[in-house]
Amino acid sequence: QVQLVESGGGLVQAGGSLSPPCAASGRTFTRRALGWFRQAPGKEREFVAAISNGGGTTVYADSVKGRFTISRDNARNTVYLQMNSLKPEDTAVYFCACGRQPIAVVTTSGYDDWGQGTQVTVSS
C-alpha cells in the first residue's frame, strides 16, 4: 500500500498557475503509475493526467492538454501537477492516486491508493 498526501492547492485568478505536489510513502511507489483526478461540487470524479512508473508515458484529459503537465521524481517519491493558464472551470478538489500497474490509465478503477485531496479554486 502507498500513502499519498497532496498539498499546494489554493485560490488563484484565472490565467494563473499552481503546482501541487503529492508526496508518497510505500515500497511499491516506483513500480506503479500515478494519476491526478479532480472532483467539482455535484460532479463525478474525473481523470486529469497520468504518468507511467518510469515517467516515459503521460496521458492527459482533453480539457487540460497543453495547460497541465504531470511529472514524477522517484528519488523523492513525489508526483507533481503543473497547472498553467487556469480557468474557473478547473475549480475542484484534486486527488493524486497510485495505480495498480506500471501503465498509465485514465479510469478510477485502475487506481488502488488515493490521497485526501487538495482544493483548487480559480476566480474569474
Short mmCIF file of C-alpha atoms in Angstrom, two decimals:
data_model
loop_
_atom_site.label_atom_id
_atom_site.label_comp_id
_atom_site.label_asym_id
_atom_site.label_seq_id
_atom_site.Cartn_x
_atom_site.Cartn_y
_atom_site.Cartn_z
CA GLN A 1 0.00 0.00 0.00
CA VAL A 2 1.10 3.56 -0.77
CA GLN A 3 0.10 6.54 1.34
CA LEU A 4 -0.38 9.80 -0.57
CA VAL A 5 -0.57 13.38 0.71
CA GLU A 6 -1.40 16.30 -1.59
CA SER A 7 -0.55 19.91 -0.80
CA GLY A 8 -0.16 23.21 -2.60
CA GLY A 9 -3.74 23.91 -3.56
CA GLY A 10 -5.27 27.33 -3.07
CA LEU A 11 -7.02 30.31 -4.64
CA VAL A 12 -5.69 31.76 -7.89
CA GLN A 13 -7.00 34.15 -10.51
CA ALA A 14 -7.90 32.95 -13.98
CA GLY A 15 -4.78 32.71 -16.11
CA GLY A 16 -2.60 31.95 -13.11
CA SER A 17 -0.62 28.85 -12.16
CA LEU A 18 -0.38 26.30 -9.36
CA SER A 19 1.81 23.24 -8.91
CA PRO A 20 0.54 20.99 -6.13
CA PRO A 21 2.91 18.20 -5.14
CA CYS A 22 1.81 14.80 -3.88
CA ALA A 23 4.19 13.05 -1.50
CA ALA A 24 4.08 9.27 -1.31
CA SER A 25 5.33 6.66 1.11
CA GLY A 26 5.47 2.94 0.44
CA ARG A 27 7.85 0.48 -1.13
CA THR A 28 5.91 -0.06 -4.37
CA PHE A 29 5.73 3.60 -5.44
CA THR A 30 8.37 3.37 -8.15
CA ARG A 31 6.76 0.30 -9.74
CA ARG A 32 3.33 1.85 -10.24
CA ALA A 33 1.74 4.51 -12.41
CA LEU A 34 0.44 7.72 -10.81
CA GLY A 35 -2.56 9.82 -11.68
CA TRP A 36 -4.33 13.06 -10.86
CA PHE A 37 -8.12 13.27 -10.76
CA ARG A 38 -10.47 16.09 -9.78
CA GLN A 39 -13.98 16.42 -8.45
CA ALA A 40 -16.11 19.55 -8.58
CA PRO A 41 -19.19 20.01 -6.36
CA GLY A 42 -22.09 17.94 -7.63
CA LYS A 43 -19.98 16.21 -10.27
CA GLU A 44 -18.29 12.84 -10.57
CA ARG A 45 -14.57 12.43 -10.11
CA GLU A 46 -12.84 12.87 -13.47
CA PHE A 47 -9.46 11.98 -14.88
CA VAL A 48 -6.91 14.79 -15.31
CA ALA A 49 -3.49 13.26 -16.03
CA ALA A 50 -1.43 10.11 -15.52
CA ILE A 51 2.20 9.05 -15.77
CA SER A 52 3.78 5.62 -16.09
CA ASN A 53 6.07 4.18 -13.42
CA GLY A 54 9.25 5.33 -15.13
CA GLY A 55 7.83 8.64 -16.32
CA GLY A 56 8.21 7.84 -20.01
CA THR A 57 4.50 7.91 -20.83
CA THR A 58 2.00 10.62 -19.90
CA VAL A 59 -1.72 10.89 -20.66
CA TYR A 60 -3.96 13.95 -20.33
CA ALA A 61 -7.64 14.75 -20.44
CA ASP A 62 -8.54 16.86 -23.46
CA SER A 63 -9.72 19.66 -21.17
CA VAL A 64 -6.23 20.18 -19.72
CA LYS A 65 -3.98 19.17 -22.62
CA GLY A 66 -1.44 21.88 -23.35
CA ARG A 67 -2.03 23.61 -19.99
CA PHE A 68 -1.19 20.94 -17.37
CA THR A 69 1.96 18.84 -17.03
CA ILE A 70 2.35 15.78 -14.84
CA SER A 71 5.80 14.67 -13.68
CA ARG A 72 7.30 12.44 -11.02
CA ASP A 73 10.53 12.28 -9.04
CA ASN A 74 11.02 8.68 -7.97
CA ALA A 75 14.04 9.58 -5.86
CA ARG A 76 11.81 11.83 -3.76
CA ASN A 77 8.64 9.70 -4.02
CA THR A 78 6.74 12.71 -5.30
CA VAL A 79 4.39 13.41 -8.21
CA TYR A 80 3.65 16.93 -9.43
CA LEU A 81 0.92 18.59 -11.47
CA GLN A 82 1.99 21.86 -13.04
CA MET A 83 -1.20 23.77 -13.87
CA ASN A 84 -0.91 26.82 -16.11
CA SER A 85 -3.49 29.11 -17.73
CA LEU A 86 -6.03 28.10 -15.11
CA LYS A 87 -9.73 28.63 -15.82
CA PRO A 88 -12.69 28.92 -13.43
CA GLU A 89 -13.89 25.52 -14.70
CA ASP A 90 -10.70 23.98 -13.28
CA THR A 91 -12.06 24.64 -9.78
CA ALA A 92 -12.27 21.31 -7.93
CA VAL A 93 -10.71 19.13 -5.28
CA TYR A 94 -7.65 17.50 -6.85
CA PHE A 95 -6.66 13.97 -5.85
CA CYS A 96 -3.49 12.04 -6.61
CA ALA A 97 -3.68 8.27 -6.90
CA CYS A 98 -1.34 5.31 -7.22
CA GLY A 99 -2.15 2.83 -9.95
CA ARG A 100 -2.42 -0.94 -9.78
CA GLN A 101 0.05 -1.35 -12.64
CA PRO A 102 3.06 0.45 -14.19
CA ILE A 103 0.98 1.60 -17.18
CA ALA A 104 -0.81 4.97 -17.02
CA VAL A 105 -4.59 4.55 -17.23
CA VAL A 106 -7.49 7.01 -17.22
CA THR A 107 -10.17 5.27 -15.14
CA THR A 108 -10.56 5.45 -11.36
CA SER A 109 -10.82 1.66 -11.24
CA GLY A 110 -7.18 1.49 -12.29
CA TYR A 111 -6.01 3.05 -9.03
CA ASP A 112 -5.81 1.49 -5.59
CA ASP A 113 -4.49 4.20 -3.28
CA TRP A 114 -5.76 7.77 -3.02
CA GLY A 115 -4.77 10.96 -1.24
CA GLN A 116 -7.19 13.10 0.74
CA GLY A 117 -7.33 15.83 -1.92
CA THR A 118 -6.40 19.49 -2.13
CA GLN A 119 -8.78 22.31 -3.04
CA VAL A 120 -8.02 24.41 -6.11
CA THR A 121 -10.20 27.46 -6.69
CA VAL A 122 -9.87 29.66 -9.77
CA SER A 123 -11.59 33.03 -9.67
CA SER A 124 -12.75 34.83 -12.79
#
